[in-house]
mmCIF file of C-alpha atoms in Angstrom:
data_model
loop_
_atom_site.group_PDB
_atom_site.id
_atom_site.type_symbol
_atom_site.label_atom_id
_atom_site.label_comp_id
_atom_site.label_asym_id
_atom_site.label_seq_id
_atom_site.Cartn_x
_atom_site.Cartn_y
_atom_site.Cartn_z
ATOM 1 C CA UNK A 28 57.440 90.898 119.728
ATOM 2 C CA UNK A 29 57.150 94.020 118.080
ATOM 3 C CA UNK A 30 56.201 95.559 114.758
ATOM 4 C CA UNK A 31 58.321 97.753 112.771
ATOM 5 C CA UNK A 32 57.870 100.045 109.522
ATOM 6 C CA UNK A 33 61.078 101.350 107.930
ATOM 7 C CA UNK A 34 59.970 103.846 104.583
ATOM 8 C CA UNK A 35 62.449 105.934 103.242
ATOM 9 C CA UNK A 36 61.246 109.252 102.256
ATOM 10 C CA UNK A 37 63.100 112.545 100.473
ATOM 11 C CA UNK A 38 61.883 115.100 102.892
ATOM 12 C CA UNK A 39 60.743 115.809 106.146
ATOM 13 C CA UNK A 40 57.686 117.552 104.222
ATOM 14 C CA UNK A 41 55.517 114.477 104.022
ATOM 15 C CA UNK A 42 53.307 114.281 101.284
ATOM 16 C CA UNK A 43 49.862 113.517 102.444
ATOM 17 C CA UNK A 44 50.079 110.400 101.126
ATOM 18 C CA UNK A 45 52.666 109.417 103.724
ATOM 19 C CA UNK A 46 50.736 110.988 106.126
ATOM 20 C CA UNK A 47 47.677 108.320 105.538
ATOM 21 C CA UNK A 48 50.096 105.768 105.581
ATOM 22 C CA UNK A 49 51.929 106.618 108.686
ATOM 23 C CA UNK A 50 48.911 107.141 110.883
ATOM 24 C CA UNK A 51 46.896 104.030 109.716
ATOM 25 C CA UNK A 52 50.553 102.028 110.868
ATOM 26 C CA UNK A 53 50.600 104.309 113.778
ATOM 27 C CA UNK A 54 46.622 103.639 114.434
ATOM 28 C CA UNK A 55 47.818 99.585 113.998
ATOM 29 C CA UNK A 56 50.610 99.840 116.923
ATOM 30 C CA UNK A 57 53.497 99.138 114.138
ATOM 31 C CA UNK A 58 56.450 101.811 115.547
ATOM 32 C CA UNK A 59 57.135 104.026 112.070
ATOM 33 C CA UNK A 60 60.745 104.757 111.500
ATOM 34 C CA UNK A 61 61.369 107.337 108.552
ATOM 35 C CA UNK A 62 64.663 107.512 106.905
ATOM 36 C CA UNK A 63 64.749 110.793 105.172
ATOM 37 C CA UNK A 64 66.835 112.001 102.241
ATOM 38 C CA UNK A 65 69.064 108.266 102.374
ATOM 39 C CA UNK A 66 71.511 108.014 99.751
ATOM 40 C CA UNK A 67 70.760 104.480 99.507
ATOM 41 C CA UNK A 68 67.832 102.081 99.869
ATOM 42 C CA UNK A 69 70.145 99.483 101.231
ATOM 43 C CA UNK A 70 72.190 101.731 103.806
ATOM 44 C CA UNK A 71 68.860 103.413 105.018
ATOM 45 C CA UNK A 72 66.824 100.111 105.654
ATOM 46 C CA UNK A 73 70.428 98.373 107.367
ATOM 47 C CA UNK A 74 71.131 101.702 109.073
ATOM 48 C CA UNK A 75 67.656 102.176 110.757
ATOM 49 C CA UNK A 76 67.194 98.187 111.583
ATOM 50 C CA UNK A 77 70.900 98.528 113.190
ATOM 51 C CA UNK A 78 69.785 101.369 115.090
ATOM 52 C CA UNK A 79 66.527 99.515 116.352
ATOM 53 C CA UNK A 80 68.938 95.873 117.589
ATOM 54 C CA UNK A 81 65.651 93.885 117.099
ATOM 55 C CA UNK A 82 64.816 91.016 118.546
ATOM 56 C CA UNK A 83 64.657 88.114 116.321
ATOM 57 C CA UNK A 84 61.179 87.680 116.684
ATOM 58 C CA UNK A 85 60.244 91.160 115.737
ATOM 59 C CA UNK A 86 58.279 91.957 112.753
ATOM 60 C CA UNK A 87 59.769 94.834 109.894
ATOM 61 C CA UNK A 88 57.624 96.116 107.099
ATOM 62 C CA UNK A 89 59.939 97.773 104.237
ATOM 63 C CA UNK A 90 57.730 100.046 102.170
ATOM 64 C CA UNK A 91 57.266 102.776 99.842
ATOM 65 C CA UNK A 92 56.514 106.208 100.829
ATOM 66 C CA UNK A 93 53.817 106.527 98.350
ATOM 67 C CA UNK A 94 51.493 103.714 99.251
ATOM 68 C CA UNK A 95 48.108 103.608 101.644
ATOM 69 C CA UNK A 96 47.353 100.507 103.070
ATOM 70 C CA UNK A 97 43.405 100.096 102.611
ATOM 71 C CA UNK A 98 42.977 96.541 104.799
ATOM 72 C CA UNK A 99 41.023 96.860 107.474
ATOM 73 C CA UNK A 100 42.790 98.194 110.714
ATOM 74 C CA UNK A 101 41.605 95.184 112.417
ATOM 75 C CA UNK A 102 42.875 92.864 109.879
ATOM 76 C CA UNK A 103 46.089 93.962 109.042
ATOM 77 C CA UNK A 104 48.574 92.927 111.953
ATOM 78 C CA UNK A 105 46.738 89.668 112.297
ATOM 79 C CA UNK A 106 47.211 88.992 108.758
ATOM 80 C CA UNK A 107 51.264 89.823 108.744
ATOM 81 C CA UNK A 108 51.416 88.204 112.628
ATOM 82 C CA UNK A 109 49.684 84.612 110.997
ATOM 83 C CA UNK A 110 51.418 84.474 107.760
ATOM 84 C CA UNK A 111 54.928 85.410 109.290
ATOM 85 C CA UNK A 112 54.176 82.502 111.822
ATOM 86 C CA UNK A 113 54.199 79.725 109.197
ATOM 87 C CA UNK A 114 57.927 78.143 109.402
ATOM 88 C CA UNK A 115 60.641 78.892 106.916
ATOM 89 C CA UNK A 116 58.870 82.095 105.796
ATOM 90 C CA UNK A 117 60.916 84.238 104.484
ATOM 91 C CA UNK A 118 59.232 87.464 102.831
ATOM 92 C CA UNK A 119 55.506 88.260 102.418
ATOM 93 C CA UNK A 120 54.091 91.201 100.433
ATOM 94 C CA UNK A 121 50.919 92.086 97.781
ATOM 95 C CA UNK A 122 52.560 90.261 94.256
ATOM 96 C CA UNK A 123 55.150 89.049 93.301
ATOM 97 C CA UNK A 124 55.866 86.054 90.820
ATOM 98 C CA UNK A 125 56.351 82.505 91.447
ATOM 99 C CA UNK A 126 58.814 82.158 88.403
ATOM 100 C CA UNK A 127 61.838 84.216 87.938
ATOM 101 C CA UNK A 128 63.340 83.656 84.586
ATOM 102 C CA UNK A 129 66.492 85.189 83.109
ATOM 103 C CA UNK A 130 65.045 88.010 81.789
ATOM 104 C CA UNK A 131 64.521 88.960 85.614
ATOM 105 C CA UNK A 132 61.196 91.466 85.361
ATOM 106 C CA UNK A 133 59.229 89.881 87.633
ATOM 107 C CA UNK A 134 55.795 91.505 85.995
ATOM 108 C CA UNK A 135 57.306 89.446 82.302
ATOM 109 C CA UNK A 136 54.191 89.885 80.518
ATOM 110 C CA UNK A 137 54.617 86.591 78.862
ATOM 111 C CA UNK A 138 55.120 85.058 82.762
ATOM 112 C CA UNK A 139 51.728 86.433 83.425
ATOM 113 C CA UNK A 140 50.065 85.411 80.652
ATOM 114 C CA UNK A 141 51.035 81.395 81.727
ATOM 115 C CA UNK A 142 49.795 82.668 84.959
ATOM 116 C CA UNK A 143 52.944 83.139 87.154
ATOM 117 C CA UNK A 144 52.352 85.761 89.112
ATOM 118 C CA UNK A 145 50.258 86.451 92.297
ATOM 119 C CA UNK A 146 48.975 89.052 94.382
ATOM 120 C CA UNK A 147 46.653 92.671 93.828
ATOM 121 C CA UNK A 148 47.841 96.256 93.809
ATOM 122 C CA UNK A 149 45.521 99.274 92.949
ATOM 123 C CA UNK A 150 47.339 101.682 90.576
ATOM 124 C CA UNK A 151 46.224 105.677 91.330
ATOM 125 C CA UNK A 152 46.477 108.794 93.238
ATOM 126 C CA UNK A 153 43.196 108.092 95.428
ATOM 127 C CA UNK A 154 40.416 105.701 95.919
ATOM 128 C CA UNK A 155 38.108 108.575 94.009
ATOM 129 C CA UNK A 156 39.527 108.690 90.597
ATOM 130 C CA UNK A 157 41.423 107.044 88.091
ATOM 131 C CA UNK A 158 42.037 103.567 90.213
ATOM 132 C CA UNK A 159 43.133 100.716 88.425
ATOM 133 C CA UNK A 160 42.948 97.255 90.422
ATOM 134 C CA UNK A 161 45.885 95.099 88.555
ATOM 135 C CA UNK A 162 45.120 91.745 89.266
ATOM 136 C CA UNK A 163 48.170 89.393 88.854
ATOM 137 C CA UNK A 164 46.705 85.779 89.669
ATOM 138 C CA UNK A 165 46.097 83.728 93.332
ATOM 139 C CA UNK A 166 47.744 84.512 96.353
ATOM 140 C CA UNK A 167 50.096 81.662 96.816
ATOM 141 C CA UNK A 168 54.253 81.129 97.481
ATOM 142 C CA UNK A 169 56.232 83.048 94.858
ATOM 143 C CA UNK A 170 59.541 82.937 94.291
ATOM 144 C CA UNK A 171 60.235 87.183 94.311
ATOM 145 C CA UNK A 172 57.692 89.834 95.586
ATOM 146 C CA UNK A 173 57.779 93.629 94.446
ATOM 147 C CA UNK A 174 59.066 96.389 96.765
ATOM 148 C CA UNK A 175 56.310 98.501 97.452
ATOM 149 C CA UNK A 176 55.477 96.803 100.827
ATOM 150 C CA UNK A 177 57.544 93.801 102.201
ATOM 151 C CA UNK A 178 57.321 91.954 105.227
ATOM 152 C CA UNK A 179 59.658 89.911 106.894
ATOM 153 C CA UNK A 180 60.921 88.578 110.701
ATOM 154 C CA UNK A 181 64.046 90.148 111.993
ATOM 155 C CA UNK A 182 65.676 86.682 112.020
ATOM 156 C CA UNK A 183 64.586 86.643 108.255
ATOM 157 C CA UNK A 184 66.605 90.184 107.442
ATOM 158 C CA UNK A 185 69.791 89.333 109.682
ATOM 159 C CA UNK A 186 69.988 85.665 108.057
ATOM 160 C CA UNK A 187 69.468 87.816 104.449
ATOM 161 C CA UNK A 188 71.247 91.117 104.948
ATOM 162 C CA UNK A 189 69.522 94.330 103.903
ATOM 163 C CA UNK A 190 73.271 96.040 103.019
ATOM 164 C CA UNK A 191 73.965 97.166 99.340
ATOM 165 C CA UNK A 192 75.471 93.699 97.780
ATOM 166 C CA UNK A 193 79.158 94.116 96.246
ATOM 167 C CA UNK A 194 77.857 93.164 93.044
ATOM 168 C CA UNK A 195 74.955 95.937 92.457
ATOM 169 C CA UNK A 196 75.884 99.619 91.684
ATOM 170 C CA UNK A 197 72.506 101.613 91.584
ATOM 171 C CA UNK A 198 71.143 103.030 95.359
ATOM 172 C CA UNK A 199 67.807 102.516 94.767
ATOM 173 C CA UNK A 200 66.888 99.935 92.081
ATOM 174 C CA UNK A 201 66.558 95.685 92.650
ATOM 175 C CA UNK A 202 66.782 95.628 96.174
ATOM 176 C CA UNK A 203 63.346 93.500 96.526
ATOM 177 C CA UNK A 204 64.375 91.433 93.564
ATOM 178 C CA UNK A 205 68.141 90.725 95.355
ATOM 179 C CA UNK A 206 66.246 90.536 99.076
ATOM 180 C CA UNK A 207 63.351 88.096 97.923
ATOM 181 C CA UNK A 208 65.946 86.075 95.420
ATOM 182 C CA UNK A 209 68.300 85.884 98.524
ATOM 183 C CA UNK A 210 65.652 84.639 101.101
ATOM 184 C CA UNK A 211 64.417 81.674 98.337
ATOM 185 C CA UNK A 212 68.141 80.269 97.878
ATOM 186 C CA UNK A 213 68.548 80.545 101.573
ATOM 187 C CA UNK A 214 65.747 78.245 101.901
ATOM 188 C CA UNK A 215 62.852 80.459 102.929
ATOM 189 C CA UNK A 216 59.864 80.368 101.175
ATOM 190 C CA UNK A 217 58.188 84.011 100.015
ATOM 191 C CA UNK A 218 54.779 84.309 99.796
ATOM 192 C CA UNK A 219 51.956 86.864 98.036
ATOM 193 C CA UNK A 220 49.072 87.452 100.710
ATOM 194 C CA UNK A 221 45.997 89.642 100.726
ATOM 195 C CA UNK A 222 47.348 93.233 102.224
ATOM 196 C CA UNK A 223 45.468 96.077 99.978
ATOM 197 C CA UNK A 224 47.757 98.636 98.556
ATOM 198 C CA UNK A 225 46.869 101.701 96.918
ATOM 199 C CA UNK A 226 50.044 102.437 94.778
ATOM 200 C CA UNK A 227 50.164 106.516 94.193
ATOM 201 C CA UNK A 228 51.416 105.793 90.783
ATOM 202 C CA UNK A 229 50.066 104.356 87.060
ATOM 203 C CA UNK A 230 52.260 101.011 87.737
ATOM 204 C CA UNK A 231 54.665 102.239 85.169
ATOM 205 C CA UNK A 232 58.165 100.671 85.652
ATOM 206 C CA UNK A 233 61.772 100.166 84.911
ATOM 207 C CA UNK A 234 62.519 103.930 83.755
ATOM 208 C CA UNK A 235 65.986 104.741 85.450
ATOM 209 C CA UNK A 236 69.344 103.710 83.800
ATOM 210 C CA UNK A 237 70.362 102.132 87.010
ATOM 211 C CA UNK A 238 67.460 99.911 87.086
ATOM 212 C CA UNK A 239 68.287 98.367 84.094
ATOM 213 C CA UNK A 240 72.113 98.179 85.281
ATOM 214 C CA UNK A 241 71.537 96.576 88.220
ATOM 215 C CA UNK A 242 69.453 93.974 86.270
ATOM 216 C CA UNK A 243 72.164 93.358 84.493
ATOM 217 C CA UNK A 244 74.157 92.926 87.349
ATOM 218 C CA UNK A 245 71.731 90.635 88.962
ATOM 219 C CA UNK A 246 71.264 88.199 85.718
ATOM 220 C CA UNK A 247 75.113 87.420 85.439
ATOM 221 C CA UNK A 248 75.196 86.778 90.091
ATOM 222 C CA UNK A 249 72.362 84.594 89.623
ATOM 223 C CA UNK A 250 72.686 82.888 86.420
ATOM 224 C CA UNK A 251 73.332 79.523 87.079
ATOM 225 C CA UNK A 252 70.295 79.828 89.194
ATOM 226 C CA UNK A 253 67.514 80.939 86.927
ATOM 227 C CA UNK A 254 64.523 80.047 87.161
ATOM 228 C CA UNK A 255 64.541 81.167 90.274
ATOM 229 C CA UNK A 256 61.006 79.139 91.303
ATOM 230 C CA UNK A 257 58.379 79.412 94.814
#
């Protein structure tokens, strides 16, 4: 079994940001693969785990170029190697909710309030200044997990499919939402666990035009199946 990383990126120029997070997976023994400049999400993460022919057993991590993981080196793998172990798990990642209703933001502020959602991400450029932990509840099963870092076994992405759906338009936009929903009506169950990410952003959301297209493309596929639930 082997571990995998797949991050899109826009540039060979790495950011040093990517540079942390490359050599702490290196440091772990996960093999990096970077797709640069991909016009897609989809077609970089399907091209790049075509090009590896996995084994089955193998573990991929599909994740942002502008996180750093802060769990202890020592921890990490043995985290992602114990929670991937547990049958019929599907994906496994910081947060995520455990009730996806039609509205289909998985952060729905009125969702969190009745104390749906699950997981930690810290929100900031470094660990020195201007971090914000966001807690979102327990770490439990959810029903979707956010994009910034997913795991997953290579049985669990071929069963799934990591190729643009027919029925989204944007490149870049609901591909965690349409992975995660996928894996939970397949039968898999998705779960929040305790990996620390540092987020290089202020956790704002939902800005592009194509994000909120392809939301709308994903309410009217999955309508008859709201909520979607862990």
């Amino acid at each position: 079994m082997r571990t995998y990383a797949l991050i899109c990126t826009r540039t060979k120029q790495l950011s040093k940001t990517t540079q942390t997070l490359t050599s702490y997976l290196s440091r772990c023994g996960v093999e990096v693969k970077l797709i640069v400049n991909s016009k897609s999400i989809f077609s970089g993460y399907s091209r790049a785990f075509k090009q590896i022919n996995p084994d089955p057993s193998d573990i991929f991590i599909l994740c942002h170029d502008d996180i750093e993981i802060l769990s202890q080196e020592g921890y990490f793998l043995p985290l992602l190697f114990r929670e991937l172990s547990v049958p019929k798990t599907g994906f496994i990642g910081p947060a995520g909710t455990t009730e996806l209703n039609s509205r289909a933001v998985w952060w729905d502020q009125d969702q969190w309030a009745k104390g749906k959602h699950s997981g930690m991400v810290f929100h900031g450029e470094e660990l020195t200044s201007n971090v914000n932990p966001t807690f979102y509840g327990a770490y439990r099963n959810v029903a979707i997990l956010d994009g910034l870092f997913l795991a997953a076994k290579a049985r669990v992405l071929m069963d799934v499919g990591l190729d643009k759906p027919d029925y989204l338009e944007g490149e870049w936009d609901f591909y965690d939402i349409h992975y995660t929903a996928t894996a939970r009506k397949k039968g898999y169950s998705n779960r929040a666990v305790p990996v620390l990410i540092l987020h290089n952003s202020s956790g704002e959301l939902a800005g592009r035009d194509s994000w909120h297209k392809n939301r709308e493309l994903f309410i009217l596929k999955f309508d008859r199946d709201f909520p979607i639930t862990a």
